[in-house]
Amino acid sequence: MKDVTPLTDGWTLCHDRTDVPATVPGCVHTDLLAAGLVEDPFLARNETDLAWVGRTDWRYDTVLGARDTAHERTDLVFDGLDTVATVKVGGETIGNTRNMHRSYRFDITDRLRTATPLQVEFTSAYTEAEAVRAQVGERPNAYPEPFQYIRKMACSFGWDWGPTLVTAGLWKPARLEHWSTARLARVRPHLTLDGTTGLAELRVDVERTESGSAQRLTARARVGDHTATATAAVDGTHTTLTVQVPDAALWCPRGYGEQPLYEAELELLDADGTVLDRWERRVGFRTVTLDTGADAHGTAFTLAVNGEPVFARGVNWIPDDVFPSRITPDRYRTRLTQAADAGVNLVRVWGGGLYESDDFYDVCDELGLLVWQDFPFACAAYPEEQPLRSEIEAEARENVTRLMPHASLVLWNGNNENLWGFRDWDWEPALDGDSWGEGYYLGLLPRIVAETDPTRPYWAGSPWSGSWDHHPNDPAHGTAHSWDVWNRTDYTDYLDSVPRFVAEFGWQAPPTHATLRRALPGEELHPTSPGMLHHQKAADGNGKLQRGLARHFAVPESGPAGFDRWHYLTQLNQARAIATGIAHWRSHWPLCAGTVLWQLNDCWPVTSWAAIDGDERPKPLYFTLRELYADRLLTVQNRDGRPTVVADNQSPAPWDADVTLRRMTADGRTLAETTVTARAGARSVALAAVPDDLLPDAGSTTEFLVADVPEGPGVLRALHFPVRDRQFAYPAPRYDVAVVDHGDVVDVVVTARTLLRDLLLQADRLAPTAVADRGLLTLLPGESATVHVHGWDGAGAGSTAAVRAALFMVEPA
């Protein structure tokens, strides 16, 4: 059996300024931080002081012990090198690398007669990218950094939500592998269904030593309790095994069934039956199709799993840390569990980041989160010449093979916004006929997927209409990104269209208060304070926040005095914007087949579109998303020019929604009341007209509509206000607060004496460790709500005053 020696200890990071102990896996920045030689780039404006790190060459040194094994062969294996490296053993170069997204293997059998130095010399990613640019010619992109000339995580060069921290290092594990006769070089599992029988077709590639070249080998596979064996093919390097699993349990998306996974094992044996190598994965059986057929409305984009169309309740995923070697399996599980708890059933791995660790996809398999995987291309014209083309083909083949065992993976996507950029961002005249990536997205990548992983659909890009017959970002065809609303207009403009699938849309807000306090120590906070501006990477981001706010609320005074109010209102506006879009688009299922929020997470503390900030704290948007992505959603939408009750039922059971309607005044009086019924079948939407006498007068500043449906111990509530908040005659809020300490949790009970619109307890203002279990809520006069707070031990004298200081709500303009 193959022996493995991890190479985790004894590394040193070397540079002409200093030598420091190094951690593998890791990167230069994290090693310098651990040694106390640089300040945390996430704090204040320290990021700019670390720009030199990315433009510097570095070396990692260790010593390999003398070869002490009976095996014929010893390989030096790197799962990931970031990025441009020369690998030396005993002072001699054994290989060069130029791709962060690939693994590398070098035969060093004859180089370990004694203890031998191992050096990995990293050239600055800037040096490589600029050299390639000089070789292939300038190409346009969305940011002033050369990220498209090197196969590296693009967002390490900075993005409109991320810092510019260009990394280098051994970012994934390194090891020595000792083996004899043969090893498993590649296993590609094709998992299909024949009726109720699961078929696991395992396509195996074998590498042999010279002495093992003529030996008879056997491959033996097992899936669950089922086994099959086969003899290696005649050429000695390939074979295929098919394991049948009768009555296979189907893996289903979250909310559509269970997620049974089977342990799959494949062993390579020599002629004596000795196991030489073993491949093990967990697999699941399900079918995936993508409906892109033409219809009366345009071109569909609907995923179906096990034959059942799915409304994608999605989020976009960016690398969870700008230093990805710090992302642990537990951190993946925490973040993805947060997504699942918010009702998410699809996660799009965005193309400016990574093919994530198997730990990421393992959790998605377990939680039933569908994964849409971008190939790593984003917001730029990518040259198709060498040296990039061969690197891209190699990385694509390797990662498609690596990820295809995962049942959660349902879609390969060619790129992020590059087809759109070619058409709309003035790339075409600038390119003047030069290559820009089209050959990857419409040629190379679909061919690799078809050859390697034919059981999954491929889509050329996001956005993409399916062909050049339509504009790449035509909302009537395929996938669409909705960014004009954030960049130029108002979130109410989401209501003007019904895209077939909304793959990106979003609205910014600052991170939570405690995150800002940690990230900007000692700074007097206001929207344009130096640290706040540094942690706002979007072009005119604050201007867009202000203009978006001014359309709905009285903008607080500038400076520190108005900061707390500005902070609450911008977070409220973010939640309102996303609610407007998702509720509208969901109400048009199945015409619209999915919404993928930009974005779930952040990679550092920053003002951004994220629902969970860079310190892992949920923003108010997160809790609103939990309501929007629940199986049952009650809203009031405009149909045929009048407000209409919509019961959106994505559950597997019918929903007869008996909706209590009340026309109310701002001072709490009920002017009219009735009940209507919206009968929504499983996975369907039902409408119910609002009677005329329940409709608030158009333009009324004092009347609003309340729609309630009993749901469990509480109610689902939808509200309709005829005018925007700054025009509505909200009363001065009055309420009572009670604080009840239960030891492990503190209950905050708020009782409304007036209408309280979008009440929010910012628990992290009570203590940085405090977490509330709910976000924004609206209370009518006389209603009470309880917020459970964990992580706060401050209940007692003064606790009520502390809670009042942490409570925010809409106030009269």
GROMACS .gro file of N, CA, C and O in nm, residues 147-253:
model
  428
  147PHE      N    1  -0.487   4.065  -1.326
  147PHE     CA    2  -0.523   3.931  -1.276
  147PHE      C    3  -0.553   3.831  -1.386
  147PHE      O    4  -0.545   3.711  -1.364
  148GLN      N    5  -0.590   3.878  -1.508
  148GLN     CA    6  -0.627   3.781  -1.611
  148GLN      C    7  -0.507   3.721  -1.683
  148GLN      O    8  -0.524   3.634  -1.769
  149TYR      N    9  -0.386   3.761  -1.646
  149TYR     CA   10  -0.266   3.709  -1.712
  149TYR      C   11  -0.197   3.601  -1.628
  149TYR      O   12  -0.086   3.559  -1.662
  150ILE      N   13  -0.264   3.557  -1.522
  150ILE     CA   14  -0.204   3.456  -1.434
  150ILE      C   15  -0.316   3.371  -1.377
  150ILE      O   16  -0.424   3.422  -1.346
  151ARG      N   17  -0.291   3.243  -1.365
  151ARG     CA   18  -0.394   3.152  -1.313
  151ARG      C   19  -0.386   3.148  -1.162
  151ARG      O   20  -0.326   3.058  -1.102
  152LYS      N   21  -0.453   3.247  -1.105
  152LYS     CA   22  -0.449   3.272  -0.961
  152LYS      C   23  -0.584   3.328  -0.920
  152LYS      O   24  -0.657   3.384  -1.004
  153MET      N   25  -0.621   3.312  -0.794
  153MET     CA   26  -0.744   3.371  -0.743
  153MET      C   27  -0.749   3.519  -0.777
  153MET      O   28  -0.672   3.599  -0.724
  154ALA      N   29  -0.839   3.557  -0.868
  154ALA     CA   30  -0.838   3.692  -0.920
  154ALA      C   31  -0.862   3.796  -0.812
  154ALA      O   32  -0.801   3.904  -0.814
  155CYS      N   33  -0.949   3.765  -0.714
  155CYS     CA   34  -0.985   3.868  -0.617
  155CYS      C   35  -0.874   3.896  -0.517
  155CYS      O   36  -0.887   3.989  -0.437
  156SER      N   37  -0.763   3.820  -0.520
  156SER     CA   38  -0.651   3.859  -0.433
  156SER      C   39  -0.587   3.989  -0.483
  156SER      O   40  -0.514   4.055  -0.408
  157PHE      N   41  -0.616   4.026  -0.609
  157PHE     CA   42  -0.568   4.154  -0.662
  157PHE      C   43  -0.665   4.268  -0.628
  157PHE      O   44  -0.649   4.379  -0.679
  158GLY      N   45  -0.763   4.241  -0.543
  158GLY     CA   46  -0.861   4.343  -0.505
  158GLY      C   47  -0.987   4.331  -0.588
  158GLY      O   48  -0.984   4.286  -0.703
  159TRP      N   49  -1.100   4.370  -0.527
  159TRP     CA   50  -1.229   4.372  -0.598
  159TRP      C   51  -1.311   4.484  -0.538
  159TRP      O   52  -1.261   4.559  -0.453
  160ASP      N   53  -1.435   4.499  -0.582
  160ASP     CA   54  -1.513   4.610  -0.527
  160ASP      C   55  -1.572   4.576  -0.390
  160ASP      O   56  -1.659   4.647  -0.339
  161TRP      N   57  -1.524   4.469  -0.330
  161TRP     CA   58  -1.556   4.434  -0.191
  161TRP      C   59  -1.434   4.378  -0.119
  161TRP      O   60  -1.443   4.342  -0.003
  162GLY      N   61  -1.319   4.366  -0.188
  162GLY     CA   62  -1.205   4.297  -0.129
  162GLY      C   63  -1.077   4.378  -0.134
  162GLY      O   64  -1.057   4.462  -0.222
  163PRO      N   65  -0.986   4.349  -0.041
  163PRO     CA   66  -0.858   4.421  -0.036
  163PRO      C   67  -0.761   4.367  -0.140
  163PRO      O   68  -0.776   4.255  -0.191
  164THR      N   69  -0.659   4.445  -0.171
  164THR     CA   70  -0.553   4.401  -0.261
  164THR      C   71  -0.440   4.345  -0.175
  164THR      O   72  -0.359   4.418  -0.119
  165LEU      N   73  -0.440   4.213  -0.165
  165LEU     CA   74  -0.340   4.141  -0.085
  165LEU      C   75  -0.296   4.020  -0.168
  165LEU      O   76  -0.356   3.913  -0.160
  166VAL      N   77  -0.195   4.041  -0.250
  166VAL     CA   78  -0.154   3.942  -0.349
  166VAL      C   79  -0.062   3.840  -0.281
  166VAL      O   80   0.051   3.871  -0.243
  167THR      N   81  -0.113   3.720  -0.267
  167THR     CA   82  -0.052   3.618  -0.183
  167THR      C   83   0.052   3.536  -0.258
  167THR      O   84   0.059   3.536  -0.381
  168ALA      N   85   0.131   3.462  -0.181
  168ALA     CA   86   0.224   3.361  -0.233
  168ALA      C   87   0.243   3.258  -0.123
  168ALA      O   88   0.237   3.290  -0.004
  169GLY      N   89   0.267   3.132  -0.162
  169GLY     CA   90   0.295   3.031  -0.062
  169GLY      C   91   0.240   2.894  -0.096
  169GLY      O   92   0.179   2.874  -0.201
  170LEU      N   93   0.265   2.800  -0.007
  170LEU     CA   94   0.212   2.665  -0.019
  170LEU      C   95   0.074   2.665   0.045
  170LEU      O   96   0.060   2.641   0.165
  171TRP      N   97  -0.029   2.695  -0.034
  171TRP     CA   98  -0.160   2.723   0.023
  171TRP      C   99  -0.242   2.598   0.048
  171TRP      O  100  -0.345   2.604   0.114
  172LYS      N  101  -0.196   2.485  -0.002
  172LYS     CA  102  -0.258   2.355   0.025
  172LYS      C  103  -0.151   2.258   0.073
  172LYS      O  104  -0.032   2.287   0.065
  173PRO      N  105  -0.189   2.140   0.122
  173PRO     CA  106  -0.091   2.048   0.179
  173PRO      C  107   0.015   2.002   0.079
  173PRO      O  108  -0.007   1.995  -0.041
  174ALA      N  109   0.132   1.969   0.135
  174ALA     CA  110   0.243   1.908   0.061
  174ALA      C  111   0.278   1.776   0.129
  174ALA      O  112   0.260   1.761   0.250
  175ARG      N  113   0.331   1.682   0.051
  175ARG     CA  114   0.362   1.551   0.108
  175ARG      C  115   0.457   1.474   0.017
  175ARG      O  116   0.477   1.510  -0.100
  176LEU      N  117   0.513   1.367   0.073
  176LEU     CA  118   0.584   1.266  -0.004
  176LEU      C  119   0.495   1.144  -0.016
  176LEU      O  120   0.435   1.100   0.083
  177GLU      N  121   0.484   1.089  -0.136
  177GLU     CA  122   0.411   0.965  -0.157
  177GLU      C  123   0.509   0.858  -0.203
  177GLU      O  124   0.581   0.877  -0.302
  178HIS      N  125   0.514   0.746  -0.131
  178HIS     CA  126   0.602   0.633  -0.163
  178HIS      C  127   0.514   0.520  -0.215
  178HIS      O  128   0.419   0.478  -0.146
  179TRP      N  129   0.546   0.467  -0.335
  179TRP     CA  130   0.460   0.364  -0.392
  179TRP      C  131   0.539   0.271  -0.482
  179TRP      O  132   0.652   0.303  -0.524
  180SER      N  133   0.480   0.156  -0.509
  180SER     CA  134   0.543   0.054  -0.593
  180SER      C  135   0.443   0.001  -0.695
  180SER      O  136   0.321   0.004  -0.672
  181THR      N  137   0.495  -0.045  -0.805
  181THR     CA  138   0.421  -0.113  -0.913
  181THR      C  139   0.327  -0.018  -0.986
  181THR      O  140   0.342   0.005  -1.106
  182ALA      N  141   0.228   0.036  -0.916
  182ALA     CA  142   0.130   0.123  -0.982
  182ALA      C  143   0.054   0.203  -0.878
  182ALA      O  144   0.049   0.167  -0.760
  183ARG      N  145  -0.007   0.311  -0.923
  183ARG     CA  146  -0.093   0.393  -0.838
  183ARG      C  147  -0.213   0.440  -0.919
  183ARG      O  148  -0.211   0.438  -1.043
  184LEU      N  149  -0.316   0.481  -0.848
  184LEU     CA  150  -0.434   0.539  -0.912
  184LEU      C  151  -0.404   0.685  -0.946
  184LEU      O  152  -0.385   0.768  -0.858
  185ALA      N  153  -0.396   0.714  -1.075
  185ALA     CA  154  -0.366   0.851  -1.117
  185ALA      C  155  -0.491   0.936  -1.126
  185ALA      O  156  -0.488   1.056  -1.099
  186ARG      N  157  -0.604   0.873  -1.164
  186ARG     CA  158  -0.728   0.950  -1.179
  186ARG      C  159  -0.846   0.854  -1.175
  186ARG      O  160  -0.841   0.745  -1.235
  187VAL      N  161  -0.950   0.892  -1.103
  187VAL     CA  162  -1.075   0.816  -1.100
  187VAL      C  163  -1.188   0.913  -1.130
  187VAL      O  164  -1.204   1.015  -1.061
  188ARG      N  165  -1.267   0.881  -1.231
  188ARG     CA  166  -1.379   0.965  -1.271
  188ARG      C  167  -1.509   0.887  -1.251
  188ARG      O  168  -1.539   0.797  -1.329
  189PRO      N  169  -1.586   0.919  -1.149
  189PRO     CA  170  -1.712   0.848  -1.126
  189PRO      C  171  -1.829   0.912  -1.201
  189PRO      O  172  -1.859   1.030  -1.181
  190HIS      N  173  -1.891   0.837  -1.288
  190HIS     CA  174  -2.013   0.881  -1.356
  190HIS      C  175  -2.130   0.815  -1.284
  190HIS      O  176  -2.145   0.692  -1.289
  191LEU      N  177  -2.211   0.894  -1.219
  191LEU     CA  178  -2.320   0.842  -1.136
  191LEU      C  179  -2.452   0.871  -1.205
  191LEU      O  180  -2.489   0.987  -1.226
  192THR      N  181  -2.523   0.765  -1.243
  192THR     CA  182  -2.648   0.779  -1.315
  192THR      C  183  -2.751   0.684  -1.255
  192THR      O  184  -2.722   0.607  -1.163
  193LEU      N  185  -2.872   0.691  -1.309
  193LEU     CA  186  -2.981   0.604  -1.265
  193LEU      C  187  -3.039   0.532  -1.386
  193LEU      O  188  -3.060   0.592  -1.492
  194ASP      N  189  -3.065   0.404  -1.368
  194ASP     CA  190  -3.138   0.324  -1.466
  194ASP      C  191  -3.263   0.274  -1.396
  194ASP      O  192  -3.260   0.173  -1.325
  195GLY      N  193  -3.373   0.348  -1.412
  195GLY     CA  194  -3.490   0.320  -1.331
  195GLY      C  195  -3.460   0.350  -1.186
  195GLY      O  196  -3.424   0.462  -1.151
  196THR      N  197  -3.474   0.249  -1.100
  196THR     CA  198  -3.442   0.268  -0.959
  196THR      C  199  -3.303   0.218  -0.922
  196THR      O  200  -3.266   0.223  -0.805
  197THR      N  201  -3.228   0.173  -1.021
  197THR     CA  202  -3.094   0.121  -0.996
  197THR      C  203  -2.990   0.231  -1.015
  197THR      O  204  -2.988   0.298  -1.120
  198GLY      N  205  -2.907   0.251  -0.914
  198GLY     CA  206  -2.798   0.345  -0.927
  198GLY      C  207  -2.680   0.280  -0.998
  198GLY      O  208  -2.642   0.167  -0.966
  199LEU      N  209  -2.624   0.351  -1.094
  199LEU     CA  210  -2.508   0.302  -1.168
  199LEU      C  211  -2.389   0.391  -1.137
  199LEU      O  212  -2.393   0.512  -1.163
  200ALA      N  213  -2.285   0.331  -1.081
  200ALA     CA  214  -2.160   0.404  -1.056
  200ALA      C  215  -2.056   0.350  -1.153
  200ALA      O  216  -1.998   0.243  -1.132
  201GLU      N  217  -2.035   0.424  -1.259
  201GLU     CA  218  -1.934   0.386  -1.359
  201GLU      C  219  -1.804   0.458  -1.324
  201GLU      O  220  -1.796   0.581  -1.329
  202LEU      N  221  -1.703   0.382  -1.286
  202LEU     CA  222  -1.576   0.437  -1.241
  202LEU      C  223  -1.472   0.419  -1.350
  202LEU      O  224  -1.434   0.306  -1.383
  203ARG      N  225  -1.431   0.530  -1.406
  203ARG     CA  226  -1.329   0.527  -1.511
  203ARG      C  227  -1.194   0.555  -1.446
  203ARG      O  228  -1.174   0.660  -1.384
  204VAL      N  229  -1.102   0.462  -1.463
  204VAL     CA  230  -0.978   0.460  -1.386
  204VAL      C  231  -0.858   0.477  -1.478
  204VAL      O  232  -0.847   0.410  -1.581
  205ASP      N  233  -0.768   0.569  -1.439
  205ASP     CA  234  -0.638   0.584  -1.503
  205ASP      C  235  -0.531   0.543  -1.404
  205ASP      O  236  -0.535   0.582  -1.287
  206VAL      N  237  -0.433   0.465  -1.452
  206VAL     CA  238  -0.329   0.408  -1.367
  206VAL      C  239  -0.193   0.455  -1.415
  206VAL      O  240  -0.168   0.464  -1.535
  207GLU      N  241  -0.104   0.489  -1.321
  207GLU     CA  242   0.036   0.514  -1.353
  207GLU      C  243   0.118   0.398  -1.296
  207GLU      O  244   0.097   0.355  -1.183
  208ARG      N  245   0.215   0.348  -1.375
  208ARG     CA  246   0.295   0.233  -1.334
  208ARG      C  247   0.442   0.273  -1.323
  208ARG      O  248   0.489   0.365  -1.391
  209THR      N  249   0.513   0.199  -1.238
  209THR     CA  250   0.659   0.209  -1.241
  209THR      C  251   0.711   0.127  -1.357
  209THR      O  252   0.639   0.049  -1.421
  210GLU      N  253   0.840   0.140  -1.385
  210GLU     CA  254   0.898   0.063  -1.496
  210GLU      C  255   0.887  -0.086  -1.469
  210GLU      O  256   0.850  -0.165  -1.557
  211SER      N  257   0.915  -0.129  -1.344
  211SER     CA  258   0.909  -0.271  -1.313
  211SER      C  259   0.766  -0.323  -1.312
  211SER      O  260   0.741  -0.443  -1.326
  212GLY      N  261   0.671  -0.232  -1.293
  212GLY     CA  262   0.531  -0.275  -1.290
  212GLY      C  263   0.460  -0.264  -1.423
  212GLY      O  264   0.340  -0.290  -1.432
  213SER      N  265   0.532  -0.226  -1.528
  213SER     CA  266   0.468  -0.197  -1.655
  213SER      C  267   0.399  -0.318  -1.716
  213SER      O  268   0.301  -0.304  -1.789
  214ALA      N  269   0.449  -0.439  -1.689
  214ALA     CA  270   0.390  -0.558  -1.750
  214ALA      C  271   0.308  -0.640  -1.651
  214ALA      O  272   0.256  -0.746  -1.688
  215GLN      N  273   0.297  -0.594  -1.529
  215GLN     CA  274   0.226  -0.673  -1.429
  215GLN      C  275   0.075  -0.667  -1.450
  215GLN      O  276   0.020  -0.566  -1.495
  216ARG      N  277   0.010  -0.778  -1.416
  216ARG     CA  278  -0.135  -0.785  -1.423
  216ARG      C  279  -0.193  -0.716  -1.300
  216ARG      O  280  -0.156  -0.745  -1.186
  217LEU      N  281  -0.285  -0.623  -1.324
  217LEU     CA  282  -0.348  -0.548  -1.215
  217LEU      C  283  -0.498  -0.571  -1.216
  217LEU      O  284  -0.557  -0.599  -1.320
  218THR      N  285  -0.556  -0.555  -1.099
  218THR     CA  286  -0.701  -0.566  -1.086
  218THR      C  287  -0.752  -0.443  -1.013
  218THR      O  288  -0.691  -0.397  -0.917
  219ALA      N  289  -0.862  -0.391  -1.062
  219ALA     CA  290  -0.931  -0.283  -0.992
  219ALA      C  291  -1.058  -0.340  -0.931
  219ALA      O  292  -1.133  -0.413  -0.996
  220ARG      N  293  -1.083  -0.308  -0.805
  220ARG     CA  294  -1.199  -0.360  -0.734
  220ARG      C  295  -1.273  -0.242  -0.671
  220ARG      O  296  -1.212  -0.160  -0.601
  221ALA      N  297  -1.403  -0.237  -0.697
  221ALA     CA  298  -1.481  -0.123  -0.651
  221ALA      C  299  -1.596  -0.167  -0.563
  221ALA      O  300  -1.649  -0.278  -0.578
  222ARG      N  301  -1.635  -0.079  -0.472
  222ARG     CA  302  -1.748  -0.101  -0.383
  222ARG      C  303  -1.823   0.030  -0.366
  222ARG      O  304  -1.763   0.136  -0.350
  223VAL      N  305  -1.955   0.022  -0.373
  223VAL     CA  306  -2.039   0.137  -0.339
  223VAL      C  307  -2.140   0.089  -0.237
  223VAL      O  308  -2.222   0.001  -0.265
  224GLY      N  309  -2.133   0.142  -0.118
  224GLY     CA  310  -2.214   0.088  -0.011
  224GLY      C  311  -2.172  -0.055   0.016
  224GLY      O  312  -2.054  -0.085   0.036
  225ASP      N  313  -2.266  -0.147   0.010
  225ASP     CA  314  -2.235  -0.288   0.035
  225ASP      C  315  -2.218  -0.367  -0.095
  225ASP      O  316  -2.209  -0.490  -0.091
  226HIS      N  317  -2.210  -0.298  -0.207
  226HIS     CA  318  -2.208  -0.367  -0.335
  226HIS      C  319  -2.066  -0.367  -0.391
  226HIS      O  320  -1.994  -0.267  -0.383
  227THR      N  321  -2.023  -0.476  -0.450
  227THR     CA  322  -1.887  -0.487  -0.503
  227THR      C  323  -1.889  -0.534  -0.646
  227THR      O  324  -1.981  -0.602  -0.691
  228ALA      N  325  -1.786  -0.496  -0.719
  228ALA     CA  326  -1.761  -0.547  -0.854
  228ALA      C  327  -1.612  -0.542  -0.877
  228ALA      O  328  -1.541  -0.461  -0.817
  229THR      N  329  -1.562  -0.630  -0.963
  229THR     CA  330  -1.421  -0.629  -0.996
  229THR      C  331  -1.404  -0.631  -1.147
  229THR      O  332  -1.493  -0.672  -1.221
  230ALA      N  333  -1.290  -0.584  -1.191
  230ALA     CA  334  -1.257  -0.586  -1.333
  230ALA      C  335  -1.107  -0.587  -1.348
  230ALA      O  336  -1.034  -0.539  -1.261
  231THR      N  337  -1.059  -0.643  -1.458
  231THR     CA  338  -0.917  -0.646  -1.488
  231THR      C  339  -0.880  -0.523  -1.569
  231THR      O  340  -0.959  -0.475  -1.651
  232ALA      N  341  -0.761  -0.472  -1.544
  232ALA     CA  342  -0.717  -0.352  -1.614
  232ALA      C  343  -0.719  -0.374  -1.765
  232ALA      O  344  -0.701  -0.486  -1.814
  233ALA      N  345  -0.740  -0.267  -1.838
  233ALA     CA  346  -0.749  -0.274  -1.983
  233ALA      C  347  -0.617  -0.324  -2.043
  233ALA      O  348  -0.513  -0.324  -1.977
  234VAL      N  349  -0.622  -0.361  -2.170
  234VAL     CA  350  -0.508  -0.423  -2.238
  234VAL      C  351  -0.385  -0.332  -2.236
  234VAL      O  352  -0.272  -0.380  -2.219
  235ASP      N  353  -0.409  -0.201  -2.250
  235ASP     CA  354  -0.292  -0.111  -2.253
  235ASP      C  355  -0.230  -0.091  -2.115
  235ASP      O  356  -0.124  -0.031  -2.103
  236GLY      N  357  -0.295  -0.141  -2.013
  236GLY     CA  358  -0.236  -0.140  -1.881
  236GLY      C  359  -0.249  -0.012  -1.804
  236GLY      O  360  -0.203  -0.004  -1.690
  237THR      N  361  -0.315   0.091  -1.859
  237THR     CA  362  -0.325   0.218  -1.787
  237THR      C  363  -0.469   0.265  -1.770
  237THR      O  364  -0.491   0.369  -1.710
  238HIS      N  365  -0.566   0.190  -1.822
  238HIS     CA  366  -0.705   0.233  -1.811
  238HIS      C  367  -0.795   0.114  -1.785
  238HIS      O  368  -0.770   0.003  -1.835
  239THR      N  369  -0.902   0.137  -1.712
  239THR     CA  370  -1.010   0.040  -1.700
  239THR      C  371  -1.135   0.111  -1.656
  239THR      O  372  -1.131   0.226  -1.608
  240THR      N  373  -1.248   0.044  -1.672
  240THR     CA  374  -1.377   0.099  -1.630
  240THR      C  375  -1.452  -0.008  -1.553
  240THR      O  376  -1.461  -0.123  -1.597
  241LEU      N  377  -1.507   0.030  -1.439
  241LEU     CA  378  -1.588  -0.060  -1.357
  241LEU      C  379  -1.725   0.002  -1.340
  241LEU      O  380  -1.736   0.125  -1.324
  242THR      N  381  -1.827  -0.080  -1.340
  242THR     CA  382  -1.962  -0.032  -1.314
  242THR      C  383  -2.021  -0.109  -1.198
  242THR      O  384  -2.028  -0.232  -1.201
  243VAL      N  385  -2.061  -0.038  -1.095
  243VAL     CA  386  -2.123  -0.097  -0.977
  243VAL      C  387  -2.271  -0.061  -0.979
  243VAL      O  388  -2.307   0.056  -0.993
  244GLN      N  389  -2.356  -0.162  -0.967
  244GLN     CA  390  -2.500  -0.141  -0.965
  244GLN      C  391  -2.550  -0.140  -0.821
  244GLN      O  392  -2.516  -0.229  -0.742
  245VAL      N  393  -2.632  -0.041  -0.791
  245VAL     CA  394  -2.691  -0.028  -0.657
  245VAL      C  395  -2.842  -0.035  -0.672
  245VAL      O  396  -2.907   0.064  -0.707
  246PRO      N  397  -2.901  -0.153  -0.650
  246PRO     CA  398  -3.047  -0.166  -0.664
  246PRO      C  399  -3.120  -0.076  -0.565
  246PRO      O  400  -3.075  -0.055  -0.452
  247ASP      N  401  -3.233  -0.024  -0.611
  247ASP     CA  402  -3.319   0.060  -0.525
  247ASP      C  403  -3.238   0.170  -0.456
  247ASP      O  404  -3.247   0.192  -0.335
  248ALA      N  405  -3.159   0.238  -0.536
  248ALA     CA  406  -3.074   0.344  -0.482
  248ALA      C  407  -3.160   0.456  -0.422
  248ALA      O  408  -3.257   0.502  -0.483
  249ALA      N  409  -3.123   0.498  -0.303
  249ALA     CA  410  -3.191   0.611  -0.239
  249ALA      C  411  -3.148   0.739  -0.308
  249ALA      O  412  -3.028   0.762  -0.328
  250LEU      N  413  -3.241   0.823  -0.344
  250LEU     CA  414  -3.211   0.943  -0.420
  250LEU      C  415  -3.162   1.056  -0.329
  250LEU      O  416  -3.223   1.084  -0.225
  251TRP      N  417  -3.055   1.120  -0.373
  251TRP     CA  418  -3.007   1.242  -0.307
  251TRP      C  419  -3.093   1.358  -0.358
  251TRP      O  420  -3.113   1.373  -0.480
  252CYS      N  421  -3.141   1.441  -0.267
  252CYS     CA  422  -3.231   1.550  -0.305
  252CYS      C  423  -3.180   1.683  -0.254
  252CYS      O  424  -3.108   1.690  -0.153
  253PRO      N  425  -3.218   1.791  -0.320
  253PRO     CA  426  -3.184   1.924  -0.267
  253PRO      C  427  -3.255   1.948  -0.134
  253PRO      O  428  -3.357   1.884  -0.103
   0.00000   0.00000   0.00000
